[in-house]
Amino acid sequence: MLNIHDLSVSFNGDYLFESVTFRLGAGDRVGLVGKNGAGKSTMLKIISREVQPDSGVIASDKEIKLGFLKQDIDFVQGRTILEEAYQAFDDILYVEKQLEETNFELANRTDYETESYHDLIEKVSDLTHRYDILGGYQYQGNTEKILLGLGFKREDFDQLTDTFSGGWRMRIELAKLLLQNNDILLLDEPTNHLDIESIIWLENFLRSFSGAVVLVSHDKMFLDNVTNRTIEISLGKIYDFNKPYSQYLVLREEMREMQLAAQKNQAKKIEETEKLIEKFRYKATKAAMAQSLIKKLDKVERIEVDEDDNAVMNISFPVSITPGKVVLEIEKVTKNYGEKTIFQDINLMIERGSKIAFVGQNGQGKSTLIKAIMNEFDYDGSIKVGHNVQLGYFAQNQADYLDGEKTLLDTMIDAATDANRAKVRDILGSFLFRGDDVEKKVKVLSGGERNRLALAMLLLKPINVLLMDEPTNHLDIKSKNVLKQALKKYEGTLLLVSHDRDFLQGMTEKVYEFKDKKIKEYLGDINYFLEERNATDMRAFEQKKDTLQYKVVVEKKENKSLSYEDQKRLKALNNRLSKAESTITDLEKKIAKADAELAKDYEKLMNDTKWFSSYEKLKKDLENTMTDWEEIQEEIDKA
């Protein structure tokens, strides 16, 4: 379908990639991965022929159709969503216009017996046939189906695209690509502006797509669910395996280990040969043998181990001071934009140390509630910030607030205080901005690099409550993993808006779904939420069902019979229940580990008094916690 041979691209004398060769065939769903700045987006632009390589050849079938979803798009103003989506059908719209004009001409002619009139009838017949062949009678239904799958509602179809955010416009552009019957789809970060439900829909669509797909994504779960092949760009080379991303990582590590073993074995043989050469080269009777060994050694092709770019961020979010027990109290908060209500009468109490995820379709109010907490606009209701609370906020478009004309160093210095100004270079270094990098202007940074800079700026402020709105957009997979570990270790309070399922796994103890102007609470992590929403397959359910026996869903409902104090008491009980469930899970894991140790070395451990006492204590703690759980559940049922 498409061949890339001996491709090289350089910037300022340094190769982005050199002598790269691979082939795309029908059915290939390629995950193009690598660190920020490795050249992924450039590779897509080269394949689409938007950018010319320094050297190399791109050959493809003559009639191949290629669609390219870029990160930055432009729209013609004044079109509705449907009208914009219909632009995917250039050929159909052209024939449709010709049919309309020809039928209009026929309707106004009365010379029924003339040759020109019969020519018009034949033209209508030909155009109608062509219209049918092109799918003219199905394109409107197909368009609506795709738009609905990507999260639009029917009432949105006649709205102007100008009234929608950049994320929703990106969905329209994606819809157009999916409707065009392309042979190859090039998708640059297609999930960045999609909610979880739309991502799952897109996964199913791409899995059934018959052409080739090359997608750049930092969403590990999306890559694993969609791709059947991984091409990683690293340090100017590519690594190409017919496996999804997670399986590829395992294979590549095995390959490196084999290379290291072979290199070590070869080095040993070379050392032995060099010793023989040194031993014989000055003996007249052995000189010929020494020369023979030297020639043999010169012909040896030295085994090289693939280099790996392991540079990662080093992040830690320290807690400034300990706040009060309740960090946020949200009572009857309502937000309207004109006649449109985003959410209504939201009640939420957040305690110190909580880690909470906000999920739901775009436009349901997740980011809006975060902005309300930050007091960015007026709203109805009350939001009280607790004692000693110091908020840190990472906005979804945080990178857009950066001044492109400033250098990285100046940006950090301007944001720093007298207490931490001297640490600015060290903080930049921990976010992989080292040496001359700090003198770069912000405007030359990639999207991922800008996000890293925005995260670095967070460390310049005293924080004990973190509000993060899509912090992983544009971050590469390694950087996301580092950020995830930092947030898991963070001892403060975390409110996290994200659509990245892999990033959310194991991150939070509660999930709030925003839907139909209300919120609904789930006591569990993102996996539990997805299972409850029937958004994962049965295999995922089987893997998790054993751990769900203690999980409870508590729906946020208006209960006019409960006073605010009673609601707070019920909230406290649910928090205790959640902690008990977490303790039970931890104890069960420890007991299972101890049981495995006991089965392996029964006699030794049974005679180890200290070990056995610890083992019995675990079982007793589990029994007591189970009793506590039952009592708390009874109190909740009574309430």
XYZ file of C-alpha atoms in Angstrom, residues 78 88 168 213 235 244 258 278 289 321 372 408-409 454 456 473 487 497 500 502 508 583 603 633 636:
25
model
C -20.851 30.123 9.130
C -16.110 14.949 3.677
C -15.604 19.712 19.710
C -4.003 3.387 10.442
C 17.373 8.485 19.171
C 0.498 -3.710 20.518
C 19.782 -10.963 24.240
C 49.926 -10.225 21.813
C 49.390 -17.099 13.007
C 1.173 23.050 55.219
C -15.767 27.686 39.924
C 12.038 29.051 29.728
C 14.375 30.486 32.357
C 3.563 24.421 33.057
C 7.320 22.817 36.598
C -2.523 16.098 27.193
C 0.475 12.122 42.158
C -10.210 15.687 35.465
C -7.012 8.722 30.198
C -4.627 3.988 32.094
C -8.207 7.759 42.930
C -7.992 -1.833 54.210
C 7.991 -26.251 58.452
C -22.975 -0.453 56.142
C -25.668 3.801 56.125
